[in-house]
Amino acid sequence: MLKVKKIFSTFVGVAMAANAFITMPISAFADEETSHTYTYDGYEVSYDVTNSWGNTEIVSVTLSNTGDSAIENWMLYFDPNGQVHDTVNVQEMQTTAGITYFKNSGYNATVNPDSSVSFSYMVDNCEAIPDDFTLCQTRAVKESGYQVSLQVNQTW
């Protein structure tokens, strides 16, 4: 009788373990990279998927100033690899060519040395984490070679 109890308890234990593995979400076993730090000359960008459900991810990005002078009026270019919506602490901008830029919100335009600024956004159907980031903060002074015109469409 003791032998039957041991066999039965072993069978129940194996069945419970198998059930636990079957009911676990597959994503628990996925080897996906959800965080990465990119280091450049004078700045560092940290990318982190903080939450996800279905085809939607919440992404947090931190721009850190590792240089000796302030980063002023920053804008980051990177391919979010999906459809962006619901940005926080940043303005999403898209060009007519479909290029996505993330620009400061005004109040967080300056990043002093040894400081950082963070923003977040939601992305649908994200295919992968970005390959790289480009910090855009320089402006070119153009004194010739362009035309400016003003057209008033409505006055009241």
XYZ file of N, CA and C in Angstrom:
468
model
N 0.811 -1.186 0.000
C 0.000 0.000 0.000
C 0.863 1.261 0.000
N 1.992 1.236 0.713
C 2.891 2.375 0.778
C 3.489 2.667 -0.594
N 3.778 1.600 -1.345
C 4.349 1.756 -2.673
C 3.339 2.428 -3.612
N 2.076 2.112 -3.504
C 1.019 2.703 -4.337
C 0.893 4.196 -4.024
N 0.989 4.565 -2.742
C 0.898 5.972 -2.347
C 2.065 6.766 -2.926
N 3.263 6.206 -2.895
C 4.437 6.895 -3.444
C 4.304 7.082 -4.953
N 3.843 6.054 -5.629
C 3.663 6.151 -7.085
C 2.600 7.199 -7.406
N 1.498 7.176 -6.643
C 0.422 8.134 -6.875
C 0.888 9.566 -6.615
N 1.615 9.786 -5.507
C 2.088 11.143 -5.190
C 3.116 11.619 -6.217
N 3.949 10.736 -6.737
C 4.899 11.099 -7.785
C 4.153 11.501 -9.053
N 3.128 10.740 -9.397
C 2.323 11.037 -10.579
C 1.637 12.399 -10.436
N 1.063 12.679 -9.273
C 0.396 13.964 -9.031
C 1.411 15.112 -9.103
N 2.584 14.929 -8.540
C 3.626 15.962 -8.590
C 4.067 16.264 -10.013
N 4.262 15.237 -10.817
C 4.656 15.427 -12.216
C 3.533 16.123 -12.985
N 2.299 15.741 -12.739
C 1.157 16.363 -13.414
C 1.051 17.839 -13.051
N 1.279 18.186 -11.791
C 1.215 19.587 -11.365
C 2.338 20.402 -12.003
N 3.536 19.850 -12.063
C 4.663 20.553 -12.685
C 4.410 20.756 -14.173
N 3.889 19.731 -14.845
C 3.587 19.852 -16.277
C 2.525 20.906 -16.508
N 1.510 20.962 -15.649
C 0.453 21.955 -15.770
C 1.009 23.363 -15.594
N 1.929 23.553 -14.669
C 2.527 24.870 -14.452
C 3.280 25.337 -15.687
N 4.038 24.444 -16.338
C 4.779 24.818 -17.540
C 3.851 25.097 -18.718
N 2.767 24.353 -18.813
C 1.828 24.544 -19.928
C 1.088 25.870 -19.801
N 0.740 26.289 -18.589
C -0.052 27.508 -18.405
C 0.797 28.763 -18.325
N 2.123 28.652 -18.270
C 2.980 29.841 -18.255
C 2.924 30.524 -19.603
N 2.932 31.882 -19.599
C 2.954 32.570 -20.879
C 4.250 32.267 -21.620
N 4.128 32.160 -22.926
C 5.304 31.864 -23.751
C 6.338 32.977 -23.634
N 5.879 34.239 -23.470
C 6.813 35.360 -23.410
C 7.750 35.259 -22.207
N 7.389 34.468 -21.198
C 8.281 34.298 -20.052
C 9.556 33.594 -20.465
N 9.500 32.835 -21.558
C 10.672 32.123 -22.029
C 11.364 32.847 -23.178
N 10.779 33.931 -23.665
C 11.342 34.641 -24.816
C 12.650 35.306 -24.429
N 13.584 35.268 -25.333
C 14.879 35.896 -25.107
C 14.893 37.230 -25.845
N 14.039 38.136 -25.419
C 13.923 39.429 -26.069
C 14.707 40.466 -25.283
N 15.367 41.340 -26.016
C 16.076 42.442 -25.377
C 15.104 43.595 -25.221
N 14.852 44.013 -23.995
C 13.913 45.102 -23.751
C 14.586 46.331 -23.164
N 15.867 46.262 -22.851
C 16.619 47.398 -22.325
C 17.976 47.451 -22.998
N 18.417 48.673 -23.258
C 19.732 48.835 -23.860
C 20.224 50.249 -23.579
N 21.527 50.395 -23.379
C 22.138 51.708 -23.195
C 23.092 51.962 -24.352
N 22.930 53.113 -24.963
C 23.751 53.522 -26.112
C 24.678 54.643 -25.641
N 25.973 54.480 -25.825
C 26.947 55.460 -25.368
C 27.572 56.156 -26.563
N 27.541 57.479 -26.529
C 28.092 58.306 -27.601
C 29.043 59.329 -26.994
N 29.633 60.147 -27.830
C 30.568 61.174 -27.387
C 29.786 62.327 -26.752
N 29.790 62.415 -25.438
C 29.144 63.513 -24.727
C 27.728 63.231 -24.248
N 27.148 62.110 -24.632
C 25.810 61.778 -24.144
C 25.581 60.275 -24.178
N 24.564 59.873 -23.448
C 24.197 58.468 -23.354
C 22.673 58.379 -23.410
N 22.159 57.365 -24.083
C 20.720 57.165 -24.189
C 20.383 55.780 -23.645
N 19.448 55.734 -22.697
C 18.973 54.466 -22.141
C 17.561 54.219 -22.653
N 17.345 53.036 -23.197
C 16.055 52.630 -23.754
C 15.549 51.468 -22.916
N 14.302 51.565 -22.446
C 13.777 50.522 -21.571
C 12.284 50.328 -21.817
N 11.889 49.114 -22.140
C 10.470 48.764 -22.243
C 9.999 48.500 -20.820
N 9.136 49.379 -20.304
C 8.718 49.274 -18.907
C 7.466 48.438 -18.716
N 6.669 48.274 -19.782
C 5.458 47.474 -19.682
C 5.020 47.086 -21.082
N 4.294 46.000 -21.196
C 3.766 45.598 -22.499
C 2.539 44.727 -22.317
N 1.662 44.802 -23.282
C 0.488 43.940 -23.339
C 0.034 43.885 -24.787
N -0.354 42.739 -25.231
C -0.762 42.578 -26.624
C 0.336 43.047 -27.557
N -0.010 43.932 -28.459
C 0.952 44.499 -29.413
C 1.440 45.876 -28.988
N 1.186 46.301 -27.752
C 1.541 47.635 -27.284
C 2.622 47.552 -26.213
N 3.597 48.465 -26.315
C 4.655 48.564 -25.316
C 4.744 49.997 -24.807
N 5.091 50.152 -23.542
C 5.410 51.463 -22.995
C 6.925 51.536 -22.903
N 7.487 52.567 -23.521
C 8.929 52.717 -23.603
C 9.352 53.970 -22.841
N 10.408 53.853 -22.059
C 11.014 54.982 -21.365
C 12.400 55.210 -21.953
N 12.685 56.466 -22.307
C 13.980 56.834 -22.871
C 14.596 57.909 -21.980
N 15.865 57.739 -21.628
C 16.578 58.721 -20.810
C 17.797 59.213 -21.570
N 17.879 60.531 -21.740
C 19.027 61.187 -22.363
C 19.895 61.749 -21.245
N 21.110 61.247 -21.111
C 22.037 61.692 -20.067
C 23.187 62.466 -20.693
N 23.521 63.583 -20.081
C 24.631 64.415 -20.548
C 25.905 63.952 -19.855
N 26.816 63.349 -20.597
C 28.098 62.891 -20.046
C 29.237 63.823 -20.436
N 28.888 64.922 -21.109
C 29.903 65.875 -21.566
C 30.151 66.981 -20.562
N 30.930 67.991 -21.004
C 31.310 69.105 -20.142
C 30.445 70.339 -20.315
N 29.629 70.397 -21.370
C 28.772 71.559 -21.593
C 27.320 71.112 -21.711
N 26.410 72.061 -21.521
C 24.982 71.756 -21.526
C 24.521 71.346 -22.928
N 23.589 70.424 -22.973
C 22.896 70.076 -24.213
C 21.663 70.967 -24.246
N 21.574 71.816 -25.258
C 20.482 72.780 -25.332
C 19.562 72.455 -26.502
N 18.270 72.624 -26.257
C 17.238 72.441 -27.274
C 17.388 71.106 -27.999
N 17.474 70.044 -27.252
C 17.751 68.714 -27.790
C 16.574 68.149 -28.589
N 16.937 67.288 -29.501
C 15.984 66.511 -30.275
C 16.676 65.199 -30.604
N 15.984 64.083 -30.417
C 16.548 62.770 -30.708
C 15.859 62.185 -31.927
N 16.663 61.646 -32.814
C 16.135 60.900 -33.949
C 16.454 59.428 -33.735
N 15.451 58.604 -33.872
C 15.639 57.156 -33.892
C 14.389 56.538 -34.481
N 14.529 55.338 -34.967
C 13.405 54.640 -35.548
C 12.705 53.856 -34.439
N 11.476 54.249 -34.055
C 10.788 53.546 -32.973
C 10.286 52.156 -33.374
N 10.405 51.814 -34.651
C 10.039 50.481 -35.157
C 8.591 50.114 -34.881
N 7.691 51.090 -34.930
C 6.275 50.851 -34.723
C 5.509 52.157 -34.766
N 4.239 52.106 -34.413
C 3.367 53.273 -34.437
C 3.326 53.912 -33.059
N 3.846 55.149 -32.950
C 3.980 55.848 -31.677
C 2.701 56.617 -31.356
N 2.322 56.609 -30.070
C 1.222 57.439 -29.584
C 1.402 57.681 -28.093
N 0.672 58.622 -27.567
C 0.660 58.941 -26.130
C 2.054 59.232 -25.575
N 2.690 60.275 -26.100
C 4.007 60.671 -25.608
C 3.876 61.466 -24.310
N 4.889 61.360 -23.445
C 4.928 62.076 -22.172
C 6.297 62.741 -22.050
N 6.328 64.035 -21.746
C 7.541 64.845 -21.564
C 8.340 65.034 -22.847
N 7.712 64.871 -24.000
C 8.399 65.024 -25.276
C 7.358 65.307 -26.353
N 7.803 65.938 -27.445
C 6.948 66.159 -28.604
C 7.406 65.224 -29.714
N 6.481 64.470 -30.247
C 6.816 63.613 -31.387
C 6.601 64.431 -32.648
N 7.574 64.392 -33.527
C 7.486 65.130 -34.775
C 7.798 64.184 -35.920
N 7.038 64.295 -36.993
C 7.303 63.477 -38.166
C 7.452 64.382 -39.382
N 8.433 64.078 -40.203
C 8.632 64.826 -41.434
C 7.767 64.218 -42.532
N 7.709 64.897 -43.657
C 6.935 64.376 -44.781
C 7.540 63.083 -45.312
N 8.803 62.855 -45.043
C 9.463 61.619 -45.484
C 9.219 60.469 -44.504
N 8.465 60.724 -43.421
C 8.165 59.677 -42.455
C 9.213 59.501 -41.377
N 10.175 60.408 -41.300
C 11.224 60.335 -40.274
C 10.653 60.841 -38.951
N 10.903 60.114 -37.876
C 10.367 60.469 -36.563
C 11.459 61.108 -35.706
N 11.140 62.278 -35.137
C 12.010 62.969 -34.193
C 11.260 63.110 -32.882
N 11.981 63.073 -31.787
C 11.400 63.332 -30.488
C 12.087 64.575 -29.943
N 11.313 65.675 -29.804
C 11.852 66.982 -29.429
C 11.472 67.305 -27.986
N 12.322 68.045 -27.308
C 12.062 68.453 -25.930
C 10.721 69.179 -25.830
N 10.186 69.241 -24.633
C 8.893 69.893 -24.409
C 9.020 71.345 -23.983
N 10.173 71.930 -24.126
C 10.373 73.331 -23.741
C 10.938 73.440 -22.336
N 10.193 72.975 -21.358
C 10.649 73.060 -19.969
C 11.824 72.133 -19.689
N 12.038 71.128 -20.549
C 13.154 70.196 -20.361
C 14.151 70.287 -21.522
N 14.281 71.499 -22.078
C 15.125 71.695 -23.260
C 16.615 71.662 -22.959
N 17.011 71.972 -21.741
C 18.434 72.016 -21.387
C 18.774 70.850 -20.465
N 19.828 70.124 -20.852
C 20.331 69.030 -20.022
C 21.753 69.400 -19.626
N 21.935 69.767 -18.376
C 23.245 70.182 -17.878
C 24.173 68.978 -17.737
N 25.488 69.216 -17.666
C 26.426 68.109 -17.467
C 26.060 67.303 -16.216
N 26.236 66.000 -16.293
C 25.916 65.061 -15.214
C 24.437 65.075 -14.832
N 23.574 65.464 -15.769
C 22.128 65.446 -15.558
C 21.484 64.635 -16.670
N 20.201 64.393 -16.517
C 19.487 63.643 -17.548
C 18.046 64.115 -17.635
N 17.393 63.735 -18.711
C 15.979 64.002 -18.916
C 15.357 62.721 -19.465
N 14.136 62.424 -19.021
C 13.467 61.202 -19.458
C 12.136 61.533 -20.110
N 11.749 60.691 -21.048
C 10.424 60.786 -21.642
C 9.943 59.384 -21.941
N 8.652 59.266 -22.207
C 8.099 57.954 -22.504
C 7.055 58.067 -23.596
N 6.738 56.931 -24.175
C 5.716 56.870 -25.215
C 5.206 55.442 -25.313
N 4.077 55.300 -25.975
C 3.533 53.973 -26.272
C 3.797 53.690 -27.739
N 4.073 52.448 -28.048
C 4.316 52.054 -29.438
C 3.548 50.762 -29.710
N 2.848 50.760 -30.838
C 2.112 49.571 -31.266
C 2.905 48.841 -32.331
N 2.809 47.527 -32.316
C 3.445 46.677 -33.328
C 4.942 46.925 -33.441
N 5.610 47.067 -32.318
C 7.057 47.308 -32.305
C 7.783 46.051 -32.770
N 8.641 46.232 -33.751
C 9.352 45.096 -34.333
C 10.662 44.785 -33.627
N 11.327 45.808 -33.091
C 12.625 45.614 -32.442
C 13.001 46.890 -31.707
N 14.011 46.810 -30.844
C 14.503 48.025 -30.207
C 15.294 48.809 -31.242
N 15.427 50.125 -31.056
C 16.160 50.934 -32.039
C 17.614 50.489 -32.181
N 18.141 50.668 -33.392
C 19.543 50.337 -33.654
C 20.482 51.385 -33.088
N 20.090 52.654 -33.192
C 20.914 53.736 -32.671
C 20.079 54.996 -32.515
N 20.661 55.985 -31.856
C 20.031 57.276 -31.615
C 20.950 58.361 -32.151
N 20.356 59.444 -32.634
C 21.128 60.588 -33.085
C 20.626 61.817 -32.349
N 21.535 62.527 -31.692
C 21.191 63.756 -30.992
C 21.318 64.908 -31.970
N 20.242 65.652 -32.134
C 20.232 66.810 -33.031
C 20.065 68.050 -32.164
N 21.056 68.918 -32.183
C 20.933 70.150 -31.410
C 21.598 71.333 -32.091
N 22.212 71.115 -33.226
C 22.886 72.220 -33.890
C 21.944 72.894 -34.878
N 22.151 74.182 -35.053
C 21.377 74.953 -36.003
C 22.346 75.608 -36.969
N 21.957 75.629 -38.199
C 22.789 76.273 -39.217
C 22.248 77.661 -39.488
N 23.131 78.643 -39.490
C 22.742 80.002 -39.837
C 22.798 80.109 -41.351
N 21.676 80.461 -41.933
C 21.600 80.555 -43.388
C 21.231 81.981 -43.728
N 22.128 82.681 -44.399
C 21.903 84.082 -44.729
C 21.517 84.295 -46.177
N 21.668 83.289 -47.007
C 21.277 83.428 -48.405
C 20.883 82.072 -48.954
N 20.266 82.081 -50.154
C 19.906 80.835 -50.796
C 18.527 80.324 -50.454
N 17.673 81.185 -49.903
C 16.319 80.765 -49.599
C 15.364 81.936 -49.776
N 14.072 81.651 -49.885
C 13.041 82.668 -50.010
C 11.999 82.456 -48.932
N 11.484 83.550 -48.417
C 10.428 83.496 -47.423
C 9.244 84.290 -47.942
N 8.045 83.740 -47.789
C 6.849 84.468 -48.197
C 5.779 84.290 -47.128
N 4.839 85.214 -47.085
C 3.751 85.182 -46.112
C 2.455 85.262 -46.862
N 1.550 84.379 -46.565
C 0.226 84.397 -47.164
C -0.796 84.392 -46.030
N -1.623 85.439 -45.969
C -2.668 85.542 -44.963
C -3.907 84.862 -45.519
N -4.359 83.805 -44.883
C -5.519 83.066 -45.355
C -6.824 83.631 -44.856
N -6.815 84.224 -43.669
C -8.048 84.764 -43.100
C -7.713 85.785 -42.049
N -8.480 86.856 -41.996
C -8.339 87.836 -40.930
C -9.709 88.082 -40.318
N -9.741 88.495 -39.093
C -11.000 88.816 -38.438
C -10.782 89.875 -37.408
